[in-house]
GROMACS .gro file of C-alpha atoms in nm:
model
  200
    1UNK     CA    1  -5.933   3.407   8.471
    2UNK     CA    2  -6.014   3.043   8.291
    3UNK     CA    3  -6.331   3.030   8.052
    4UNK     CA    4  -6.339   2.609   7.997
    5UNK     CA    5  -6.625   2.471   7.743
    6UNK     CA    6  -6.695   2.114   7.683
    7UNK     CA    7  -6.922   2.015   7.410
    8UNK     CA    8  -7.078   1.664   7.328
    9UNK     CA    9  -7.177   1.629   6.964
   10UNK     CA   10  -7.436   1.382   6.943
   11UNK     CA   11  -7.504   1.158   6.602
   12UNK     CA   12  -7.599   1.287   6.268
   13UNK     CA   13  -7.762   1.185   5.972
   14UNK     CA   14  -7.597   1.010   5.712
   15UNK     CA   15  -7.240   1.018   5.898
   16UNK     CA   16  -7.128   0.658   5.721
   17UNK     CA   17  -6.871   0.707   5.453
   18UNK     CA   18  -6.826   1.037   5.505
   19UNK     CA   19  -6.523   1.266   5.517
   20UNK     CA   20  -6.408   1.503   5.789
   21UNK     CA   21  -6.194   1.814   5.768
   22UNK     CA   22  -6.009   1.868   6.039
   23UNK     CA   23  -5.838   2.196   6.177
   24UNK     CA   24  -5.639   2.380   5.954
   25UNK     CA   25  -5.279   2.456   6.105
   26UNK     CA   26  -4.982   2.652   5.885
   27UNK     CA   27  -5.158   2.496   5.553
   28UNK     CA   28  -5.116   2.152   5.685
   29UNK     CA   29  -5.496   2.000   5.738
   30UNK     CA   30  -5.583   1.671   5.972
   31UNK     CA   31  -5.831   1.425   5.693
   32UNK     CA   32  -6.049   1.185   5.893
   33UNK     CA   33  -6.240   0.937   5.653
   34UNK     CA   34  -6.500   0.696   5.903
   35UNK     CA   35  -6.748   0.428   5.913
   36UNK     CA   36  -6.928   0.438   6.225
   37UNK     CA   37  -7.273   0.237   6.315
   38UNK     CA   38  -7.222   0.211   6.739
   39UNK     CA   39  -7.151   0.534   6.930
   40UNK     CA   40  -6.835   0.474   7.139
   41UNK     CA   41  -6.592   0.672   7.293
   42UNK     CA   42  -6.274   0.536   7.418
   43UNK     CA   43  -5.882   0.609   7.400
   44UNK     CA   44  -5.657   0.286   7.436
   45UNK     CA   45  -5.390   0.228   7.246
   46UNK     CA   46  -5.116   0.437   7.073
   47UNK     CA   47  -4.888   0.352   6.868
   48UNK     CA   48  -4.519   0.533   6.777
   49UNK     CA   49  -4.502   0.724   7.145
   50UNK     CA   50  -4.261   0.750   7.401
   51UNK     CA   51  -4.332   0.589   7.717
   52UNK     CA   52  -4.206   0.762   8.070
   53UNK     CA   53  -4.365   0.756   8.402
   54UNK     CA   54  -4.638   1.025   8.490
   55UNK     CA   55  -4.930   1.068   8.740
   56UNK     CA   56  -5.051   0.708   8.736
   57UNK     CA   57  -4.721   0.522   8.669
   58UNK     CA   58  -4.678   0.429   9.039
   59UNK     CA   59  -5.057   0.246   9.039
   60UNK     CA   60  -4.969   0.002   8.745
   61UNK     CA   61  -4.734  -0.174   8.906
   62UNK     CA   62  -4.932  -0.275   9.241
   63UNK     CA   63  -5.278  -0.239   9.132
   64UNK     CA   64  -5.434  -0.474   8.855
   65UNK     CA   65  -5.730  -0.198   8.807
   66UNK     CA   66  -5.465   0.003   8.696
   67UNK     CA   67  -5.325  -0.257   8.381
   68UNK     CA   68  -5.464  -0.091   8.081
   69UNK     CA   69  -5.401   0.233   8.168
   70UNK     CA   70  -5.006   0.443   7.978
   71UNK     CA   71  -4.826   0.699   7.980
   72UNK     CA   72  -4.685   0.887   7.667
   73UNK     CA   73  -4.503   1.173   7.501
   74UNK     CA   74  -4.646   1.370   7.259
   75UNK     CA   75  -4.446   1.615   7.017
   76UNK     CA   76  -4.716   1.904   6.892
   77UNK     CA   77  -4.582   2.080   6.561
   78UNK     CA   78  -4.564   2.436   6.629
   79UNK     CA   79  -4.540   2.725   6.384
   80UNK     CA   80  -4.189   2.923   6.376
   81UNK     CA   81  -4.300   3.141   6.631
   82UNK     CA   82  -4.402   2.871   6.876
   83UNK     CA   83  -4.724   3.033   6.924
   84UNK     CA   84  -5.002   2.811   6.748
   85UNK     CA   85  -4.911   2.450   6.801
   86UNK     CA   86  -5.092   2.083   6.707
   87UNK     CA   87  -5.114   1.725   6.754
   88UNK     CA   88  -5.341   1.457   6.556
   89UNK     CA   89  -5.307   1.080   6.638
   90UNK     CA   90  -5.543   0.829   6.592
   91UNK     CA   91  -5.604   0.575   6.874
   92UNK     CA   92  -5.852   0.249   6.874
   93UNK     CA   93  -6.092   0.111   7.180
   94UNK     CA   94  -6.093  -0.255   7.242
   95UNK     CA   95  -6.380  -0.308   6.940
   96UNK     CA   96  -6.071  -0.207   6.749
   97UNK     CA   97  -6.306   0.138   6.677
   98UNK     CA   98  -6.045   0.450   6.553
   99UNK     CA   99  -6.074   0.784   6.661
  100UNK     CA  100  -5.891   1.062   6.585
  101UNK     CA  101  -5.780   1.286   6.834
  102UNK     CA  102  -5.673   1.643   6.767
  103UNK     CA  103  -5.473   1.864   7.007
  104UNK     CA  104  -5.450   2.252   6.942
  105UNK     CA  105  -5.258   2.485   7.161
  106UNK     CA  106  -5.223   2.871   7.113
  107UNK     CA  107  -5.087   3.151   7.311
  108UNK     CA  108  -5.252   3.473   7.160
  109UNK     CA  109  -5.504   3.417   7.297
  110UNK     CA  110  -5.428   3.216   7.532
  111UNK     CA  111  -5.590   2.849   7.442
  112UNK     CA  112  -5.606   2.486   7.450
  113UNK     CA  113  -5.840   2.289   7.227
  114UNK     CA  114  -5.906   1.904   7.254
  115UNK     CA  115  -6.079   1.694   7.005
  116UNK     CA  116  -6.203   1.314   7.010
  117UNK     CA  117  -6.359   1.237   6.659
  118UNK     CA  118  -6.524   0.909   6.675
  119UNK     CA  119  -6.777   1.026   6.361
  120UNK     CA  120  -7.115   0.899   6.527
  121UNK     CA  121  -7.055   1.100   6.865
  122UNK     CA  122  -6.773   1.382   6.896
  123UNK     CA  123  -6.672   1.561   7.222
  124UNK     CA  124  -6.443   1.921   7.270
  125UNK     CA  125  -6.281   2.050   7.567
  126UNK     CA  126  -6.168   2.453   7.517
  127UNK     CA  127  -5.967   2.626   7.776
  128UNK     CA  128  -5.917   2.982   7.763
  129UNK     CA  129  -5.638   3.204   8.034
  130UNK     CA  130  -5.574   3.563   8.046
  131UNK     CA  131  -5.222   3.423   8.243
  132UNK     CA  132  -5.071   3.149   8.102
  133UNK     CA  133  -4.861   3.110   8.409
  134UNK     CA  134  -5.193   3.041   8.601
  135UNK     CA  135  -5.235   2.656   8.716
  136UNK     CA  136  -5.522   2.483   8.696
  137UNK     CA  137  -5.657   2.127   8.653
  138UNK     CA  138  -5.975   2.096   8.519
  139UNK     CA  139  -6.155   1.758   8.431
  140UNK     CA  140  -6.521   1.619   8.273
  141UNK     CA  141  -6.654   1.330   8.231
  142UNK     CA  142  -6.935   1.190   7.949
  143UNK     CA  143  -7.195   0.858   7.926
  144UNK     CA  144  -7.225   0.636   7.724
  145UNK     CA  145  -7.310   0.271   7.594
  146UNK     CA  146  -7.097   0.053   7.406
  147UNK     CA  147  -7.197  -0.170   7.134
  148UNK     CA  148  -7.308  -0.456   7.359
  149UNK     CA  149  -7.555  -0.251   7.557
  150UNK     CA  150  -7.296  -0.201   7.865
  151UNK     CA  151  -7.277   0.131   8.061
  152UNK     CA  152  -6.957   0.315   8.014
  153UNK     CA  153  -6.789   0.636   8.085
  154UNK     CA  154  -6.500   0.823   8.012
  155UNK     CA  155  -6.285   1.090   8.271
  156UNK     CA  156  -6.111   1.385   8.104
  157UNK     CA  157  -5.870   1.609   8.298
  158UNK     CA  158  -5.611   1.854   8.173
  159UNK     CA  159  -5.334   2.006   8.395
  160UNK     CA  160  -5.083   2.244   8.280
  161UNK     CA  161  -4.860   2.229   8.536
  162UNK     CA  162  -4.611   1.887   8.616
  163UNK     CA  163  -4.609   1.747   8.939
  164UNK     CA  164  -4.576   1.399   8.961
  165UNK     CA  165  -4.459   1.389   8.596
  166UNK     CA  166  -4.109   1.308   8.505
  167UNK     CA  167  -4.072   1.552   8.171
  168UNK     CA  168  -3.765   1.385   8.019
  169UNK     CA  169  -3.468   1.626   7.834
  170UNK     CA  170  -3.623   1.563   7.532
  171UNK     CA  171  -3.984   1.773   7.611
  172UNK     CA  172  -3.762   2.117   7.698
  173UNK     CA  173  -4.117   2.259   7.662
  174UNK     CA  174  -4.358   2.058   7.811
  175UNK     CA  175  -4.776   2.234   7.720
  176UNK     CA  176  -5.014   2.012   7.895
  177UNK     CA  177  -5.106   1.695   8.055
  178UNK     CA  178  -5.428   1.552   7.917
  179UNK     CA  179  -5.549   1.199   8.089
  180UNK     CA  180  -5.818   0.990   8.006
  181UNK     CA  181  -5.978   0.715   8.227
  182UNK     CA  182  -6.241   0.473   8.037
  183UNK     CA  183  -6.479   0.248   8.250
  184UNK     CA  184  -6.680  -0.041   8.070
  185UNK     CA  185  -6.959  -0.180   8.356
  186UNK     CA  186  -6.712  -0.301   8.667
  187UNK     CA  187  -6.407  -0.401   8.382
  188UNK     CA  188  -6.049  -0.291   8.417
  189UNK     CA  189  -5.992   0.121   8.415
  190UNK     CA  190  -5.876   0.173   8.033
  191UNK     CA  191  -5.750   0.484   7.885
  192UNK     CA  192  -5.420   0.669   7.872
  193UNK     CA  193  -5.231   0.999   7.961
  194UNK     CA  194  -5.045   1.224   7.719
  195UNK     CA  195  -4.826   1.493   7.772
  196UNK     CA  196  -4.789   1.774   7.511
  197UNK     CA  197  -4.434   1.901   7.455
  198UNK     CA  198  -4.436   2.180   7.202
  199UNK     CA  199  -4.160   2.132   6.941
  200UNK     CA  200  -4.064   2.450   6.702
   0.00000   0.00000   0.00000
């Protein structure tokens, strides 16, 4: 059995200058400090990642909708179990807009949490298993405008299982892939995909 959520948190009051707390993992917290005025979501670039080829590396070489769009590898810090894992990053859209985004990953229960905190307009995807053995793929997809009035949306879809992906030695425990298309109007697909290797 798979329980998924996703949540859209729409703007709030007073958000400029303000200072968010992000989740709490083995005493080590994720501080987000942001300025926002346009709500935007998008996830471009990324910087200090391993590149490899994964679901979409075949397109970008033959198909110029395809240019914007990477591949990367993503350590998550785990606790000395290996049971309660993390990532934070912060990536920018093409307005040079930062938003942090927070991967969470536990086993008991069985759980994968997702984060995008752009401060005017945050999202959430939560998967919960009873097997963790289980595949599955599950996507969404949000709305939105960008900050010169064009339409714009942005695909989410996390797999746990690898097909198509080359995991390289260096991910012996490879967690999740998480990809995420971004279309502005009839512009160039943006966006990137990650995939979560869980490091003790």
């Amino acid at each position: 059995m798979i329980l998924v959520s996703s949540t859209l948190f729409l703007p709030r009051l007073h958000q400029s200058d303000s200072k968010r707390k992000g989740p709490r993992i083995f005493g080590v917290c994720c501080y987000w400090r942001v300025i926002m005025k346009w709500p935007v979501i998008a996830s471009l670039l990324v910087i200090g990642v391993a590149v490899a080829n994964g679901y979409w590396g075949s397109h970008s070489s033959d198909d110029p909708s395809y240019a914007n769009l990477g591949f990367y590898i993503l350590d998550m810090k785990c606790n000395d179990a290996g049971t309660h894992c993390q990532k934070c990053y912060i990536a920018h859209s093409q307005w040079n807009i930062a938003h942090m985004h927070v991967f969470e990953f536990t086993e008991d229960p069985a759980q994968f949490k997702f984060w995008c905190i752009e401060g005017n307009q945050d999202w959430k995807i939560s998967i919960m298993q009873a097997d963790l053995a289980q595949p599955y793929r599950i996507c969404t997809a949000w709305s939105n405008y960008t900050m010169d009035a064009q339409l714009a949306k942005i695909d989410v879809c996390v797999d746990n299982t690898f097909e198509g992906v080359e995991v390289p030695p260096e991910c012996p425990r490879p967690v999740f892939v998480v990809s995420l298309e971004y279309y502005v109007a009839d512009k160039n697909i943006r966006g990137q995909q990650n995939l979560l290797c869980a490091t003790p």
